[in-house]
Short mmCIF file of C-alpha atoms in Angstrom, two decimals:
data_model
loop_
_atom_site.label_atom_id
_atom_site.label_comp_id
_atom_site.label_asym_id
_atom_site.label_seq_id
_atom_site.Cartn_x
_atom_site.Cartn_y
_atom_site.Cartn_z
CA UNK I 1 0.00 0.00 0.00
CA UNK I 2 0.99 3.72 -0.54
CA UNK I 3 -0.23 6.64 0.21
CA UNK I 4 -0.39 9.95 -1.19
CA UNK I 5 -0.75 13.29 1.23
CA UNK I 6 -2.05 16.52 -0.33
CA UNK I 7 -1.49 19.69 1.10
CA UNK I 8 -4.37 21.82 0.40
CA UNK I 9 -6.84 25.29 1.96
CA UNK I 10 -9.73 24.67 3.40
CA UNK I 11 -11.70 25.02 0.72
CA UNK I 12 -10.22 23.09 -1.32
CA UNK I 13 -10.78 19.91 0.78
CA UNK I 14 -14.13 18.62 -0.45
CA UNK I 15 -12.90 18.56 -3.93
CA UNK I 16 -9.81 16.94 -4.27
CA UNK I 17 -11.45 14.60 -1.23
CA UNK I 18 -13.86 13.68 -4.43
CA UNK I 19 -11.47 13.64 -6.46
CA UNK I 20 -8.96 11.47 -4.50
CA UNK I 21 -12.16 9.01 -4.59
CA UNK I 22 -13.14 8.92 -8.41
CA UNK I 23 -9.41 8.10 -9.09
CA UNK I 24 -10.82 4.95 -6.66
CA UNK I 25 -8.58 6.09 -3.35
CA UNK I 26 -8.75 3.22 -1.38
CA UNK I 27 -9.56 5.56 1.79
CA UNK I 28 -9.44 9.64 2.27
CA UNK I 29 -9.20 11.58 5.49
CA UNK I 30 -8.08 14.64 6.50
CA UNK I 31 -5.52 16.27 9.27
CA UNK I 32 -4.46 19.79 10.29
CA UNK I 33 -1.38 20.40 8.82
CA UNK I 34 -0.64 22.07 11.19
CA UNK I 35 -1.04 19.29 14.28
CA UNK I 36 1.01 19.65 17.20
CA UNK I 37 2.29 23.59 16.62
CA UNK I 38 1.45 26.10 17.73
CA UNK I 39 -0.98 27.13 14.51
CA UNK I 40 -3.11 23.77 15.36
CA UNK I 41 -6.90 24.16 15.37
CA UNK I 42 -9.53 21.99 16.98
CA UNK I 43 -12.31 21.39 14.87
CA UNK I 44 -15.83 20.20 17.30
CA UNK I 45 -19.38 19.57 15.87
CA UNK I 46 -21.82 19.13 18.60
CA UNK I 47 -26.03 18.96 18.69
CA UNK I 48 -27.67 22.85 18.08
CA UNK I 49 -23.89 24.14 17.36
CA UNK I 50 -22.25 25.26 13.62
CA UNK I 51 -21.64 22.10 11.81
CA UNK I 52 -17.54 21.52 11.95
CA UNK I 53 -15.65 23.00 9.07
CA UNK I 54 -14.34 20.36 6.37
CA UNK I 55 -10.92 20.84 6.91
CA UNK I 56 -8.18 22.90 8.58
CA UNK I 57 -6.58 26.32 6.81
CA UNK I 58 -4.03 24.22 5.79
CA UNK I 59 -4.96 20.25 5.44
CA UNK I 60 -3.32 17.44 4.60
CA UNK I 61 -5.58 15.05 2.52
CA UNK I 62 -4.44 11.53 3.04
CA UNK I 63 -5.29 8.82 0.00
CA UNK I 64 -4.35 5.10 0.09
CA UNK I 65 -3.88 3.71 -3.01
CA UNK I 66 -2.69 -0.61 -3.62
CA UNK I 67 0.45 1.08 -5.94
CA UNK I 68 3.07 3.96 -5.56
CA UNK I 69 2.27 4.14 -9.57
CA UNK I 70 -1.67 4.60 -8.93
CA UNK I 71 -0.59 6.90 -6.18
CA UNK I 72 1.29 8.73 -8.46
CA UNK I 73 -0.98 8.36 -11.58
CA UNK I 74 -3.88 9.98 -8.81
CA UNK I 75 -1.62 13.06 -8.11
CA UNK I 76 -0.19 13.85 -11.56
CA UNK I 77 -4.32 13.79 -12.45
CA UNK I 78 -5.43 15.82 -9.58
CA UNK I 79 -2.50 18.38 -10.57
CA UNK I 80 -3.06 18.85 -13.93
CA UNK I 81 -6.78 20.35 -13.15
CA UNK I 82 -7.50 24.22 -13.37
CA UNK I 83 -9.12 24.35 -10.05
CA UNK I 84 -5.74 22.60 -8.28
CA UNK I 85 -3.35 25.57 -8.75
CA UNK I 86 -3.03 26.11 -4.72
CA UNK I 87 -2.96 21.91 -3.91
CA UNK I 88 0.87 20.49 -3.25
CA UNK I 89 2.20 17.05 -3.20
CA UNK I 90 3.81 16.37 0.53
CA UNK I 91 4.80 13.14 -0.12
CA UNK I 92 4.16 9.66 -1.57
CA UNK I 93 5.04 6.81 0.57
CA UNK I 94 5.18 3.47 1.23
CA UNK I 95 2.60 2.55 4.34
CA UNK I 96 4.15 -0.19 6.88
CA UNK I 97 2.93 -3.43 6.87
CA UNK I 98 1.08 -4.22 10.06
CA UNK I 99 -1.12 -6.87 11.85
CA UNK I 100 -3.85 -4.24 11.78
CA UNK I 101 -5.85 -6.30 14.14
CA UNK I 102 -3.45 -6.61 16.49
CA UNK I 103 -2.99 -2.79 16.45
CA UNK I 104 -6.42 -2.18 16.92
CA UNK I 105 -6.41 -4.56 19.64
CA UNK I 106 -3.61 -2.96 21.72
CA UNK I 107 -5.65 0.80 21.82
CA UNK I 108 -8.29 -1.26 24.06
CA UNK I 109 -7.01 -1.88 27.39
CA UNK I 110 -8.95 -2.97 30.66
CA UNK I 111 -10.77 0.28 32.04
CA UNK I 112 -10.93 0.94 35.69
CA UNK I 113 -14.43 1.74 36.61
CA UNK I 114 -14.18 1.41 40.04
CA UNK I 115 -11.32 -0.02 41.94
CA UNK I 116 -13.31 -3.66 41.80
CA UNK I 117 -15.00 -3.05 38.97
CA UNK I 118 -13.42 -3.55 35.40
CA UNK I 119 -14.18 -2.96 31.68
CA UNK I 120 -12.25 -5.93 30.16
CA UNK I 121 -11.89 -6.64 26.26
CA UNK I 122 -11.97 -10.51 25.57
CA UNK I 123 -7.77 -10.36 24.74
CA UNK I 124 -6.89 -9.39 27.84
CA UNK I 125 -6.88 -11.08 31.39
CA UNK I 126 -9.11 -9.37 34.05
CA UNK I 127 -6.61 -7.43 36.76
CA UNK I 128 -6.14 -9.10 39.87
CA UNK I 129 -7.96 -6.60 41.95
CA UNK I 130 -11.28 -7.28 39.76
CA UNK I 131 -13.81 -8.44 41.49
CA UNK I 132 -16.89 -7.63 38.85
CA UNK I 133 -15.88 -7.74 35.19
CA UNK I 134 -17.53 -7.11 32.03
CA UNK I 135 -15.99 -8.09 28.67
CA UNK I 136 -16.96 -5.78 25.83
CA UNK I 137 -15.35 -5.06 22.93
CA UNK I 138 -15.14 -2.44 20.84
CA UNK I 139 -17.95 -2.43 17.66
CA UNK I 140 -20.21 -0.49 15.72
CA UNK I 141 -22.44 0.72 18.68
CA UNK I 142 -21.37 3.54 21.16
CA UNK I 143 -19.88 2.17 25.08
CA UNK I 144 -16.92 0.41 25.46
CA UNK I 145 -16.17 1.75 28.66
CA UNK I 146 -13.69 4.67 27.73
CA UNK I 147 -15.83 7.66 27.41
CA UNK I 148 -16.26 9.78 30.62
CA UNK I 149 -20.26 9.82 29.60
CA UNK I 150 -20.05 5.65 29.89
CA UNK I 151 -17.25 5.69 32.88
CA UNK I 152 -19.42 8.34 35.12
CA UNK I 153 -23.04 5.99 34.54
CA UNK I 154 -21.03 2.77 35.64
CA UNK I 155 -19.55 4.34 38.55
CA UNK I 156 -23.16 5.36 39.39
CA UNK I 157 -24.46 2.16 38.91
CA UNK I 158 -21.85 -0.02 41.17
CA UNK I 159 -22.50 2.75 43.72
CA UNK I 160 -25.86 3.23 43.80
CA UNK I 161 -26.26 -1.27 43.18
CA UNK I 162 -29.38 -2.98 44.19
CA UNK I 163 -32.03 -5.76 42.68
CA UNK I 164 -34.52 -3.45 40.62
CA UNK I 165 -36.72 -5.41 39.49
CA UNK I 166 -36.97 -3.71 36.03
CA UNK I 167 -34.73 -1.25 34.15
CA UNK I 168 -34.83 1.40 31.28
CA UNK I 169 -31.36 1.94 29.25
CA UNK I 170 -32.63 4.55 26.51
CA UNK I 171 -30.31 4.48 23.92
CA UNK I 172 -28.35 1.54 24.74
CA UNK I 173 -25.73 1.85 22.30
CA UNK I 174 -23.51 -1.50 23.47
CA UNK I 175 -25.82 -2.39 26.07
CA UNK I 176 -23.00 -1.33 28.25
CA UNK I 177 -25.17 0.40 30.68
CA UNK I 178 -27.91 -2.49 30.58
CA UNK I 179 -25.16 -5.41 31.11
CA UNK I 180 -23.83 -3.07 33.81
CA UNK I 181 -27.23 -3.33 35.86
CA UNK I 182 -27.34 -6.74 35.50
CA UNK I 183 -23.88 -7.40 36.56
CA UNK I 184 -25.15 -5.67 40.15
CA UNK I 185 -28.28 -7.80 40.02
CA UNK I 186 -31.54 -5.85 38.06
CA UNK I 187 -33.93 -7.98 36.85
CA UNK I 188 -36.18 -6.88 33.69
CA UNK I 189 -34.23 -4.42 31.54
CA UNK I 190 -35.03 -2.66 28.96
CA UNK I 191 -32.37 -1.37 26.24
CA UNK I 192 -34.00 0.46 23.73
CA UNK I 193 -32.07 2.27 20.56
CA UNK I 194 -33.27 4.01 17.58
CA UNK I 195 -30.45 2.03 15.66
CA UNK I 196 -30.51 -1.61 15.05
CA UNK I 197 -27.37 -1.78 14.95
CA UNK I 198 -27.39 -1.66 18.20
CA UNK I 199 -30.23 -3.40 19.58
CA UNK I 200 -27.74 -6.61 17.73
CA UNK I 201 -24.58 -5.09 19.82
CA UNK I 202 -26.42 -5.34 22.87
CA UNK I 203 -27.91 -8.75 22.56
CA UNK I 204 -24.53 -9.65 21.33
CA UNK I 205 -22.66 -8.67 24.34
CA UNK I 206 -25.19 -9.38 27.06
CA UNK I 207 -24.93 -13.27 26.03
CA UNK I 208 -21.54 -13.02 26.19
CA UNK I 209 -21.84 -11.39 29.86
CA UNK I 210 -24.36 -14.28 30.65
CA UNK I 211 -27.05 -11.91 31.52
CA UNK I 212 -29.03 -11.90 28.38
CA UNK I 213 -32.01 -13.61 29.92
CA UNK I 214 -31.92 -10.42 31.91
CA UNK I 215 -32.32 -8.26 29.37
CA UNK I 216 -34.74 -7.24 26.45
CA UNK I 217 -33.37 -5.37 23.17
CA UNK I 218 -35.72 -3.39 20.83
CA UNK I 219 -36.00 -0.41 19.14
CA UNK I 220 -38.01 2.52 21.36
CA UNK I 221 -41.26 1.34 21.12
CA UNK I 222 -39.83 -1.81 23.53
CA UNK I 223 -39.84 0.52 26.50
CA UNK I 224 -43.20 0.48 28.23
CA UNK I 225 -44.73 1.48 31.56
CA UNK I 226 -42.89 2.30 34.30
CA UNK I 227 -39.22 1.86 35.80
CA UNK I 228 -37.49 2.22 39.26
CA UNK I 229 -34.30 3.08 37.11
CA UNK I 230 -34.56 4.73 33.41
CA UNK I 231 -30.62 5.19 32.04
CA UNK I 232 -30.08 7.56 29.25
CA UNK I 233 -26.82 8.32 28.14
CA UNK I 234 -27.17 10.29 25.01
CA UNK I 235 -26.51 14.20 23.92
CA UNK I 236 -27.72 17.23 25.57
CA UNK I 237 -30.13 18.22 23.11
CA UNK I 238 -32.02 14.52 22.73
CA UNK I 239 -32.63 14.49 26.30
CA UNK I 240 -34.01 17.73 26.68
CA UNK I 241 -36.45 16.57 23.88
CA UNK I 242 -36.73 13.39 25.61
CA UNK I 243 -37.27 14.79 28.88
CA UNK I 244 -41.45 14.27 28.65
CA UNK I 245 -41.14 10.61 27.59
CA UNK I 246 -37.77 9.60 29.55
CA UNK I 247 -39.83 11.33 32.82
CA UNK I 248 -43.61 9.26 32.15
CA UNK I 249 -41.26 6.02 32.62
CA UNK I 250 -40.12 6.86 36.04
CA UNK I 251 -42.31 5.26 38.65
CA UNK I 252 -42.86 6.60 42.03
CA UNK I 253 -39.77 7.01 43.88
CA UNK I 254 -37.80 6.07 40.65
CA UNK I 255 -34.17 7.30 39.84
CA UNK I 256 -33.63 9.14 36.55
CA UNK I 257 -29.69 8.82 35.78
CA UNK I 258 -28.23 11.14 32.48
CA UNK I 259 -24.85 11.55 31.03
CA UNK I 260 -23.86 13.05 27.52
CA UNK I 261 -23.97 16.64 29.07
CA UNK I 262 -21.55 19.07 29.27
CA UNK I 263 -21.16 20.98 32.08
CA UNK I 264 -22.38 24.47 30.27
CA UNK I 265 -25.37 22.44 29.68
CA UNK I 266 -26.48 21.99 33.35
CA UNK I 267 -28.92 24.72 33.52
CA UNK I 268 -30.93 24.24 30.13
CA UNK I 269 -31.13 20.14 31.10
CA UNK I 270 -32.13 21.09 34.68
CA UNK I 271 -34.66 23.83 33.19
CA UNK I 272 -35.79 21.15 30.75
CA UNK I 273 -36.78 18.59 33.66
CA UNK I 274 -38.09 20.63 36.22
CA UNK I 275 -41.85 19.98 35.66
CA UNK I 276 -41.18 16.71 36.25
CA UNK I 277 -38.15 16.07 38.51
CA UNK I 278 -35.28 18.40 40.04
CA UNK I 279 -32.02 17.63 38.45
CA UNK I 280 -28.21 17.45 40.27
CA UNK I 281 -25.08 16.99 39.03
CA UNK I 282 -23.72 14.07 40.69
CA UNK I 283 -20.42 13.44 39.07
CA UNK I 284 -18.11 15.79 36.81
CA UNK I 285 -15.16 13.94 34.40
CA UNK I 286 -13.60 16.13 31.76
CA UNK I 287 -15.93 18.50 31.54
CA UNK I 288 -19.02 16.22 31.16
CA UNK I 289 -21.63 16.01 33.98
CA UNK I 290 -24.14 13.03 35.34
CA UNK I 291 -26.99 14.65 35.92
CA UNK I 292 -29.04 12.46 38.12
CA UNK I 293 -33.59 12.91 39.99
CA UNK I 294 -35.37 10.70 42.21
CA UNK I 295 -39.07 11.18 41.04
CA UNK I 296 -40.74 11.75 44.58
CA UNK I 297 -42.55 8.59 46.16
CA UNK I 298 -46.94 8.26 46.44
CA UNK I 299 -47.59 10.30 49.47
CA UNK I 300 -49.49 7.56 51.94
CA UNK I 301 -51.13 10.45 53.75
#
């Protein structure tokens, strides 16, 4: 394999990333040319915010290509149009072989998420010190354990651990949150995703957790009546639309747990949830927040 690196402007990107693909570029991405100086940007793109730009002020557009000669054949083509003038060749090189899988494998380690309870992929051996272990690994569904969102929810979870007898995970992603529950004993749970995807993830990983009899995966329309624990770890914005629904779920004396919110978001979730259930912020982690509401109990008077 080879690859080809383009430096280009920032509006330049989207085309010669076309380009790069109808002279059948194995793979295109793009990178700040200017990573790790002082002139390097961060480009974010989060829910209600501008969409992120397509590229840096000065990007480098990386192309894989089987051949240095189709890697070379791509550039002299790209080049030679009018519209190119400003685009420059950085380099064309050979790309290491690799056991790709291996690689991959080595970026997921065991994840601490509390001092007896571990995140463990299935190539690695549990730590000593684990007394409750969950193996996930990484695939196409959100939660495997490394995101502060995922890490704060589990924390809460072993914490907080007792028998519900049914549970709500609202965009389930993994099922990591769902598995989680059952790990600490809930009975009944409900993962629900708008993705199938990841309704197969979680029923996936739950068997291999031995707890799938314990839990239920379905699209949204699988969550029904009313929970002593309803899980949502999603974005800001869907769970201030969600707040009506995610809130009609709780039942009396219920605990509401949310994560995917960044701590400028407090007030507008806490705003969002007030006629239903008053909000705290019950654990912080890199500038995320778990945001967590008991709904109050029947009165017996």
């Amino acid at each position: 394999m080879h690859e080809l690196l383009l430096i280009c402007s920032e509006d330049e990107v989207e085309t010669v990333s076309d380009a790069l693909m109808e002279v059948e570029a194995l793979s295109v991405s793009v990178e700040d040319a200017d990573a790790d100086t002082d002139a390097e940007h961060a480009l974010f793109g989060e829910p209600g915010m501008p969409a992120p730009k397509a590229g840096w002020q000065r990007s480098v557009v990386r192309a894989l290509f089987p051949t240095e000669a189709e890697a070379t054949e791509a550039a002299t083509l790209i080049l030679a149009q009018d519209w190119a003038a400003d685009v420059h060749v950085q380099a064309i090189q050979a790309v290491e072989e690799q056991d790709w899988v291996r690689l991959t494998q080595s970026q997921f380690k065991p994840v601490e998420i509390t001092p007896e309870f571990w995140i463990v992929p299935s190539w690695h051996e549990a730590p000593e010190q684990a007394k409750q272990v969950m193996q996930l690994d990484p695939g196409l569904a959100f939660g495997t354990g490394t995101h502060p969102t995922t890490r704060m929810c589990l924390r809460w979870i072993a914490n907080n651990a007792q028998p519900w007898n049914r549970v709500l995970d609202y965009g389930c992603g993994s099922g990591i949150l769902a598995i989680g529950t059952a790990l600490f004993g809930a009975k009944n749970i409900d993962a629900v995703d708008i993705d199938p995807a990841a309704v197969t993830a979680t029923v996936a990983n739950a068997e291999a957790n031995k707890v799938g009899a314990a839990i239920r995966a379905a699209l949204p329309d699988g969550a029904s009546g009313e929970y002593p624990l309803v899980l949502a770890n999603i974005l800001a914005t869907p769970l201030r639309l969600l707040a009506p629904l995610l809130c009609a779920h709780l039942a009396p004396g219920a605990s509401l747990v949310l994560a995917g919110i960044l701590e400028r978001q407090e007030d507008e979730l806490k705003a969002a949830y007030a006629p239903w259930v008053q909000l705290e912020v019950s654990d912080r982690e890199d500038g995320w927040i778990l945001m967590t509401a008991s709904r109050p109990a029947v009165s017996s008077v």
